């Protein structure tokens, strides 16, 4: 009889441990597909009152995947989230979503400077929802202008650069297909 009681106790303890592990365990949410990205964003943005999430653009740049998204309740706000690639080749969310500047200076264009990984670089993320925008000219500090082609909307363009040790100043100008600067 004693042996049966001891066996039941071990069985119950193991069962409770399994239940506890199942309740506490949360699986990693990866950014392999737009569905997984949206799932992560619904979880991450639940307390910000953005409402349902929509992903207008997802872009890859080297080992990073970026996703621009908006919530239904604030239709002019855009956010960006980064998913760096881990050693297994999966994209894991890095940090929290960041609010993007815009739509300024061109309606439908959203931008966000971000620190790159590794931290010796920086990157400038341009989210395009404008039918007019085709090129951005960027200048870091007193350097030369670099021309960056912008794909048709909706799109994300990631431009990487190296700034100075004490920070950097970025000048950006926006152009249409005829080469005229957009207001």
Coordinates of N, CA and C in Angstrom, one line a residue:
X1 N 0.8 -1.2 0.0 CA 0.0 0.0 0.0 C 0.9 1.3 0.0
X2 N 1.9 1.2 0.8 CA 2.8 2.4 0.9 C 3.4 2.7 -0.5
X3 N 3.8 1.6 -1.2 CA 4.4 1.8 -2.5 C 3.5 2.5 -3.5
X4 N 2.2 2.1 -3.5 CA 1.2 2.7 -4.4 C 1.0 4.2 -4.0
X5 N 1.0 4.5 -2.8 CA 0.8 5.9 -2.4 C 2.0 6.8 -2.8
X6 N 3.2 6.2 -2.7 CA 4.4 7.0 -3.1 C 4.3 7.2 -4.6
X7 N 3.9 6.2 -5.4 CA 3.9 6.2 -6.8 C 2.8 7.3 -7.3
X8 N 1.7 7.3 -6.6 CA 0.7 8.3 -7.0 C 1.2 9.7 -6.7
X9 N 1.9 9.9 -5.6 CA 2.4 11.2 -5.2 C 3.4 11.7 -6.3
X10 N 4.3 10.8 -6.7 CA 5.2 11.2 -7.8 C 4.5 11.5 -9.1
X11 N 3.5 10.7 -9.4 CA 2.7 10.9 -10.6 C 2.0 12.3 -10.6
X12 N 1.4 12.6 -9.5 CA 0.7 13.9 -9.3 C 1.7 15.1 -9.3
X13 N 2.8 14.9 -8.7 CA 3.8 16.0 -8.7 C 4.4 16.2 -10.1
X14 N 4.6 15.2 -10.8 CA 5.1 15.3 -12.2 C 4.0 16.0 -13.1
X15 N 2.8 15.6 -12.9 CA 1.7 16.2 -13.6 C 1.5 17.7 -13.3
X16 N 1.6 18.1 -12.0 CA 1.6 19.5 -11.7 C 2.8 20.3 -12.2
X17 N 3.9 19.7 -12.3 CA 5.1 20.3 -12.8 C 4.9 20.6 -14.3
X18 N 4.3 19.6 -15.1 CA 4.1 19.8 -16.5 C 3.1 20.9 -16.7
X19 N 2.0 21.0 -15.9 CA 1.0 22.0 -16.0 C 1.7 23.4 -15.8
X20 N 2.5 23.5 -14.7 CA 3.2 24.7 -14.4 C 4.1 25.2 -15.5
X21 N 4.8 24.3 -16.1 CA 5.7 24.6 -17.2 C 4.9 25.1 -18.4
X22 N 3.8 24.4 -18.7 CA 3.0 24.8 -19.8 C 2.4 26.2 -19.6
X23 N 2.0 26.6 -18.4 CA 1.5 27.9 -18.1 C 2.5 29.0 -18.2
X24 N 3.7 28.7 -17.7 CA 4.8 29.7 -17.6 C 5.5 29.9 -19.0
X25 N 5.6 28.8 -19.7 CA 6.4 28.8 -21.0 C 5.7 29.6 -22.0
X26 N 6.4 30.6 -22.6 CA 5.9 31.3 -23.8 C 6.9 31.1 -24.9
X27 N 6.4 30.7 -26.0 CA 7.3 30.4 -27.1 C 7.8 31.7 -27.7
X28 N 8.9 31.6 -28.3 CA 9.5 32.8 -29.0 C 8.7 33.1 -30.2
X29 N 8.4 34.4 -30.4 CA 7.7 34.8 -31.6 C 8.8 35.3 -32.6
X30 N 8.8 34.7 -33.8 CA 9.8 35.0 -34.8 C 9.2 35.9 -35.8
X31 N 10.0 36.5 -36.7 CA 9.5 37.4 -37.7 C 9.7 36.7 -39.1
X32 N 9.4 35.4 -39.2 CA 9.7 34.7 -40.4 C 8.6 35.1 -41.5
X33 N 7.4 35.4 -41.1 CA 6.4 35.7 -42.1 C 5.6 36.9 -41.6
X34 N 4.8 37.6 -42.5 CA 4.0 38.7 -42.0 C 3.0 38.2 -40.9
X35 N 2.5 37.0 -41.0 CA 1.6 36.5 -39.9 C 2.2 36.5 -38.6
X36 N 3.5 36.0 -38.5 CA 4.2 35.9 -37.2 C 4.5 37.3 -36.7
X37 N 4.9 38.2 -37.7 CA 5.2 39.6 -37.3 C 4.0 40.3 -36.7
X38 N 2.8 40.1 -37.4 CA 1.6 40.7 -36.9 C 1.2 40.1 -35.5
X39 N 1.4 38.8 -35.3 CA 1.2 38.2 -34.0 C 2.0 38.8 -32.9
X40 N 3.3 39.0 -33.2 CA 4.2 39.6 -32.2 C 3.7 41.1 -31.9
X41 N 3.3 41.8 -33.0 CA 2.9 43.2 -32.8 C 1.6 43.3 -32.0
X42 N 0.7 42.4 -32.2 CA -0.5 42.4 -31.4 C -0.2 42.3 -30.0
X43 N 0.7 41.4 -29.7 CA 1.1 41.1 -28.3 C 1.9 42.3 -27.7
X44 N 2.8 42.9 -28.5 CA 3.6 44.0 -28.0 C 2.9 45.3 -27.9
X45 N 1.9 45.5 -28.8 CA 1.2 46.8 -28.8 C -0.1 46.8 -28.1
X46 N -0.5 45.7 -27.4 CA -1.8 45.5 -26.8 C -2.1 46.7 -25.8
X47 N -1.2 47.2 -25.1 CA -1.5 48.2 -24.1 C -1.3 49.7 -24.6
X48 N -1.0 49.8 -25.9 CA -0.9 51.2 -26.5 C -2.1 51.7 -27.2
X49 N -3.1 50.9 -27.3 CA -4.4 51.4 -27.9 C -4.4 51.7 -29.3
X50 N -3.6 50.9 -30.1 CA -3.5 51.2 -31.5 C -4.6 50.4 -32.3
X51 N -5.2 49.5 -31.7 CA -6.3 48.7 -32.4 C -5.7 47.6 -33.2
X52 N -6.4 47.1 -34.2 CA -5.9 46.1 -35.1 C -4.7 46.6 -35.9
X53 N -3.7 45.7 -36.1 CA -2.4 46.0 -36.7 C -2.5 45.7 -38.2
X54 N -1.9 46.6 -39.0 CA -1.8 46.4 -40.4 C -0.3 46.6 -40.8
X55 N 0.3 45.7 -41.6 CA 1.7 45.8 -42.1 C 1.7 46.2 -43.5
X56 N 2.0 47.5 -43.8 CA 2.1 47.9 -45.2 C 3.4 47.5 -45.8
X57 N 4.5 47.3 -45.1 CA 5.7 47.0 -45.7 C 6.7 46.2 -44.7
X58 N 7.3 45.2 -45.3 CA 8.4 44.5 -44.6 C 9.6 44.4 -45.5
X59 N 10.8 44.8 -44.9 CA 12.0 44.8 -45.8 C 13.1 44.1 -45.1
X60 N 14.0 43.5 -45.9 CA 15.2 42.8 -45.3 C 16.4 43.7 -45.8
X61 N 17.3 43.8 -44.9 CA 18.6 44.4 -45.2 C 19.7 43.7 -44.4
X62 N 20.5 42.9 -45.2 CA 21.5 42.1 -44.5 C 20.9 41.1 -43.5
X63 N 21.4 41.1 -42.3 CA 20.8 40.2 -41.3 C 19.6 40.7 -40.6
X64 N 19.1 41.8 -41.0 CA 18.0 42.4 -40.3 C 16.7 42.4 -41.1
X65 N 15.6 42.2 -40.5 CA 14.3 42.3 -41.1 C 13.6 43.5 -40.4
X66 N 13.0 44.4 -41.1 CA 12.3 45.5 -40.6 C 10.8 45.4 -41.0
X67 N 9.9 45.8 -40.1 CA 8.5 45.8 -40.4 C 7.9 47.1 -40.0
X68 N 7.3 47.8 -41.0 CA 6.6 49.0 -40.7 C 5.1 48.7 -40.5
X69 N 4.5 49.2 -39.5 CA 3.1 48.9 -39.3 C 2.3 50.1 -38.7
X70 N 1.0 50.0 -38.8 CA 0.1 51.0 -38.2 C -1.0 50.3 -37.5
X71 N -1.6 51.1 -36.6 CA -2.8 50.6 -35.9 C -4.0 51.3 -36.5
X72 N -5.2 50.7 -36.4 CA -6.4 51.3 -37.0 C -6.9 52.6 -36.3
X73 N -6.6 52.7 -35.0 CA -7.1 53.8 -34.3 C -6.4 55.1 -34.5
X74 N -5.1 55.0 -35.0 CA -4.3 56.2 -35.3 C -3.7 56.0 -36.7
X75 N -4.5 56.3 -37.7 CA -4.2 56.0 -39.1 C -3.0 56.7 -39.7
X76 N -2.6 57.9 -39.1 CA -1.4 58.6 -39.6 C -0.1 58.3 -38.9
X77 N -0.2 57.4 -37.9 CA 1.0 57.0 -37.2 C 1.6 55.7 -37.7
X78 N 2.9 55.6 -37.9 CA 3.6 54.4 -38.3 C 4.6 54.1 -37.2
X79 N 4.9 52.8 -37.1 CA 5.9 52.3 -36.2 C 6.8 51.4 -36.9
X80 N 8.0 51.2 -36.4 CA 9.0 50.3 -37.0 C 9.5 49.3 -36.0
X81 N 9.7 48.1 -36.3 CA 10.3 47.1 -35.4 C 11.3 46.3 -36.2
X82 N 12.4 46.0 -35.5 CA 13.5 45.3 -36.1 C 13.5 43.8 -35.6
X83 N 13.8 42.9 -36.6 CA 14.0 41.5 -36.3 C 15.4 41.1 -36.8
X84 N 16.4 41.1 -35.9 CA 17.7 40.6 -36.3 C 17.7 39.1 -36.5
X85 N 18.5 38.6 -37.4 CA 18.6 37.2 -37.6 C 19.6 36.6 -36.6
X86 N 19.1 35.5 -35.9 CA 19.9 34.8 -34.9 C 20.8 33.7 -35.6
X87 N 21.6 33.0 -34.8 CA 22.5 32.0 -35.4 C 21.8 30.9 -36.1
X88 N 20.5 30.6 -35.8 CA 19.8 29.6 -36.4 C 19.1 30.0 -37.7
X89 N 19.2 31.3 -38.0 CA 18.6 31.8 -39.2 C 17.2 32.4 -39.0
X90 N 16.7 32.4 -37.8 CA 15.4 32.9 -37.5 C 15.5 34.4 -37.2
X91 N 14.4 35.1 -37.4 CA 14.4 36.5 -37.1 C 13.7 36.7 -35.8
X92 N 14.4 37.2 -34.8 CA 13.8 37.5 -33.5 C 13.6 39.0 -33.3
X93 N 12.5 39.3 -32.6 CA 12.2 40.7 -32.3 C 13.3 41.3 -31.4
X94 N 13.7 42.5 -31.8 CA 14.8 43.2 -31.0 C 14.2 44.5 -30.5
X95 N 14.1 44.6 -29.2 CA 13.6 45.9 -28.6 C 12.1 46.0 -28.8
X96 N 11.7 47.2 -28.6 CA 10.2 47.5 -28.8 C 10.0 48.3 -30.1
X97 N 8.8 48.2 -30.6 CA 8.5 49.0 -31.7 C 8.7 50.5 -31.5
X98 N 9.2 51.2 -32.5 CA 9.5 52.7 -32.4 C 8.6 53.5 -33.3
X99 N 8.1 54.6 -32.8 CA 7.3 55.5 -33.6 C 8.1 56.1 -34.7
X100 N 7.6 56.2 -35.9 CA 8.3 56.8 -37.0 C 7.9 58.3 -37.2
X101 N 8.8 59.1 -37.7 CA 8.5 60.5 -38.0 C 7.7 60.6 -39.3
X102 N 6.7 61.4 -39.3 CA 6.0 61.6 -40.6 C 4.5 61.6 -40.3
X103 N 3.8 61.8 -41.3 CA 4.2 62.0 -42.7 C 4.8 63.4 -42.9
X104 N 6.1 63.5 -42.9 CA 6.7 64.8 -43.1 C 8.1 64.5 -43.7
X105 N 8.6 65.3 -44.6 CA 8.1 66.5 -45.2 C 7.1 66.2 -46.3
X106 N 7.1 64.9 -46.8 CA 6.2 64.5 -47.9 C 5.1 63.6 -47.3
X107 N 3.9 63.9 -47.7 CA 2.8 63.1 -47.3 C 2.9 61.7 -47.7
X108 N 2.8 60.7 -46.8 CA 3.0 59.3 -47.1 C 4.4 58.8 -46.9
X109 N 5.3 59.6 -46.4 CA 6.7 59.2 -46.2 C 7.0 59.3 -44.7
X110 N 7.5 58.2 -44.2 CA 7.8 58.0 -42.7 C 9.3 57.6 -42.6
X111 N 10.0 58.2 -41.6 CA 11.4 58.0 -41.5 C 11.7 57.7 -40.0
X112 N 12.8 57.0 -39.8 CA 13.3 56.8 -38.5 C 14.8 56.4 -38.5
X113 N 15.7 57.2 -37.9 CA 17.1 56.8 -37.7 C 17.2 55.8 -36.6
X114 N 17.9 54.8 -36.9 CA 18.1 53.7 -35.9 C 19.5 53.3 -35.8
X115 N 19.9 52.8 -34.6 CA 21.2 52.3 -34.4 C 21.3 50.9 -35.1
X116 N 22.3 50.7 -35.8 CA 22.5 49.4 -36.5 C 23.1 48.4 -35.5
X117 N 23.1 47.2 -35.9 CA 23.7 46.1 -35.2 C 24.8 45.6 -36.1
X118 N 26.1 45.8 -35.8 CA 26.8 46.3 -34.6 C 26.6 47.8 -34.5
X119 N 26.8 48.3 -33.3 CA 26.6 49.7 -33.0 C 27.5 50.7 -33.6
X120 N 28.5 50.3 -34.4 CA 29.4 51.2 -35.1 C 28.7 51.9 -36.3
X121 N 27.6 51.3 -36.7 CA 26.8 51.9 -37.8 C 25.5 52.4 -37.3
X122 N 24.9 53.2 -38.2 CA 23.5 53.7 -38.0 C 22.8 53.3 -39.3
X123 N 21.5 53.4 -39.2 CA 20.7 53.2 -40.4 C 19.5 54.1 -40.4
X124 N 19.1 54.5 -41.5 CA 17.9 55.4 -41.7 C 16.9 54.6 -42.5
X125 N 15.7 54.4 -41.8 CA 14.6 53.6 -42.4 C 13.6 54.6 -43.0
X126 N 13.3 54.4 -44.3 CA 12.4 55.2 -45.0 C 11.2 54.3 -45.4
X127 N 10.0 54.6 -44.9 CA 8.8 53.9 -45.2 C 8.0 54.8 -46.2
X128 N 7.8 54.2 -47.4 CA 7.2 55.0 -48.5 C 5.8 54.5 -48.8
X129 N 4.8 55.4 -48.7 CA 3.5 55.2 -49.1 C 3.0 56.2 -50.1
X130 N 4.0 57.0 -50.6 CA 3.7 58.1 -51.5 C 3.9 57.6 -53.0
X131 N 3.0 57.9 -53.8 CA 3.1 57.6 -55.3 C 4.2 58.5 -56.0
X132 N 4.5 59.7 -55.4 CA 5.4 60.6 -56.0 C 6.8 60.3 -55.7
X133 N 7.2 59.8 -54.6 CA 8.6 59.7 -54.2 C 9.3 58.6 -54.9
X134 N 10.5 58.9 -55.5 CA 11.3 57.9 -56.2 C 12.7 58.0 -55.7
X135 N 13.2 59.0 -55.1 CA 14.6 59.2 -54.7 C 14.7 60.0 -53.4
X136 N 15.6 59.7 -52.6 CA 16.0 60.5 -51.4 C 17.5 60.7 -51.5
X137 N 17.9 62.0 -51.3 CA 19.3 62.3 -51.2 C 19.6 62.6 -49.8
X138 N 20.6 61.9 -49.3 CA 21.0 62.0 -47.9 C 22.4 62.4 -47.8
X139 N 22.7 63.2 -46.8 CA 24.1 63.7 -46.5 C 24.3 63.6 -45.0
X140 N 25.4 63.0 -44.6 CA 25.8 62.9 -43.2 C 26.8 63.9 -42.9
X141 N 26.6 64.7 -41.9 CA 27.5 65.8 -41.5 C 27.9 66.7 -42.7
X142 N 29.1 66.9 -43.0 CA 29.5 67.7 -44.2 C 30.0 66.9 -45.4
X143 N 29.5 65.6 -45.4 CA 29.9 64.7 -46.5 C 29.2 65.0 -47.8
X144 N 29.3 64.1 -48.7 CA 28.7 64.3 -50.0 C 27.3 63.7 -50.0
X145 N 26.4 64.2 -50.9 CA 25.1 63.6 -51.0 C 25.1 62.2 -51.6
X146 N 24.3 61.3 -51.0 CA 24.2 60.0 -51.6 C 22.7 59.9 -52.0
X147 N 22.6 59.4 -53.2 CA 21.2 59.2 -53.8 C 20.7 57.8 -53.5
X148 N 19.5 57.7 -52.9 CA 19.0 56.4 -52.6 C 17.6 56.2 -53.4
X149 N 17.6 55.2 -54.2 CA 16.3 55.0 -55.0 C 15.3 54.4 -54.0
X150 N 14.0 54.8 -54.2 CA 12.9 54.4 -53.4 C 12.0 53.6 -54.3
X151 N 11.7 52.3 -53.9 CA 10.8 51.5 -54.7 C 9.3 52.0 -54.6
X152 N 8.5 51.5 -55.5 CA 7.1 51.9 -55.5 C 6.4 51.5 -54.1
X153 N 5.4 52.3 -53.7 CA 4.8 52.0 -52.4 C 3.9 50.8 -52.5
X154 N 3.6 50.2 -51.3 CA 4.3 50.5 -50.0 C 5.6 49.8 -50.0
X155 N 6.6 50.5 -49.5 CA 8.0 49.9 -49.4 C 8.8 50.4 -48.2
X156 N 9.8 49.7 -47.9 CA 10.8 50.1 -46.9 C 12.1 50.1 -47.5
X157 N 12.9 51.2 -47.2 CA 14.2 51.3 -47.7 C 15.1 51.5 -46.5
X158 N 16.2 50.8 -46.4 CA 17.1 50.9 -45.2 C 18.4 51.4 -45.8
X159 N 18.9 52.5 -45.3 CA 20.2 53.1 -45.8 C 21.1 53.1 -44.6
X160 N 22.2 52.4 -44.7 CA 23.2 52.3 -43.6 C 24.3 53.2 -43.8
X161 N 24.8 53.8 -42.7 CA 25.9 54.8 -42.8 C 26.7 54.8 -41.5
X162 N 27.9 55.4 -41.5 CA 28.7 55.5 -40.3 C 28.8 57.0 -39.9
X163 N 28.4 57.3 -38.7 CA 28.4 58.6 -38.2 C 29.7 58.9 -37.4
X164 N 29.8 60.1 -36.9 CA 31.0 60.5 -36.2 C 30.9 59.9 -34.8
X165 N 32.1 60.0 -34.1 CA 32.1 59.4 -32.7 C 31.2 60.1 -31.8
X166 N 31.0 61.4 -31.9 CA 30.1 62.2 -31.0 C 28.7 62.4 -31.6
X167 N 28.3 61.5 -32.5 CA 27.0 61.7 -33.1 C 27.1 62.1 -34.6
X168 N 26.0 62.4 -35.2 CA 26.0 62.8 -36.6 C 24.8 63.7 -36.8
X169 N 24.8 64.4 -38.0 CA 23.7 65.2 -38.4 C 23.4 64.7 -39.8
X170 N 22.1 64.5 -40.0 CA 21.7 63.9 -41.3 C 20.8 65.0 -42.0
X171 N 21.0 65.2 -43.3 CA 20.2 66.1 -44.1 C 19.5 65.2 -45.1
X172 N 18.2 65.3 -45.2 CA 17.5 64.5 -46.2 C 16.6 65.4 -47.1
X173 N 16.6 65.0 -48.4 CA 15.8 65.7 -49.4 C 15.1 64.7 -50.3
X174 N 13.9 65.0 -50.7 CA 13.0 64.0 -51.3 C 12.7 64.5 -52.8
X175 N 12.7 63.6 -53.7 CA 12.5 63.9 -55.1 C 11.5 63.0 -55.8
X176 N 10.9 63.5 -56.9 CA 10.0 62.7 -57.7 C 10.7 62.2 -58.9
X177 N 10.0 61.5 -59.8 CA 10.6 60.8 -60.9 C 11.2 61.8 -61.9
X178 N 10.8 63.1 -62.0 CA 11.3 64.1 -62.9 C 12.6 64.8 -62.2
X179 N 12.9 64.4 -61.0 CA 14.1 65.0 -60.4 C 13.8 66.3 -59.6
X180 N 12.5 66.6 -59.5 CA 12.1 67.8 -58.8 C 11.9 67.5 -57.3
X181 N 12.4 68.4 -56.5 CA 12.3 68.2 -55.0 C 10.9 68.4 -54.6
X182 N 10.5 67.4 -53.8 CA 9.1 67.4 -53.3 C 9.0 68.4 -52.1
X183 N 7.9 69.1 -52.0 CA 7.8 70.1 -50.8 C 7.5 69.4 -49.5

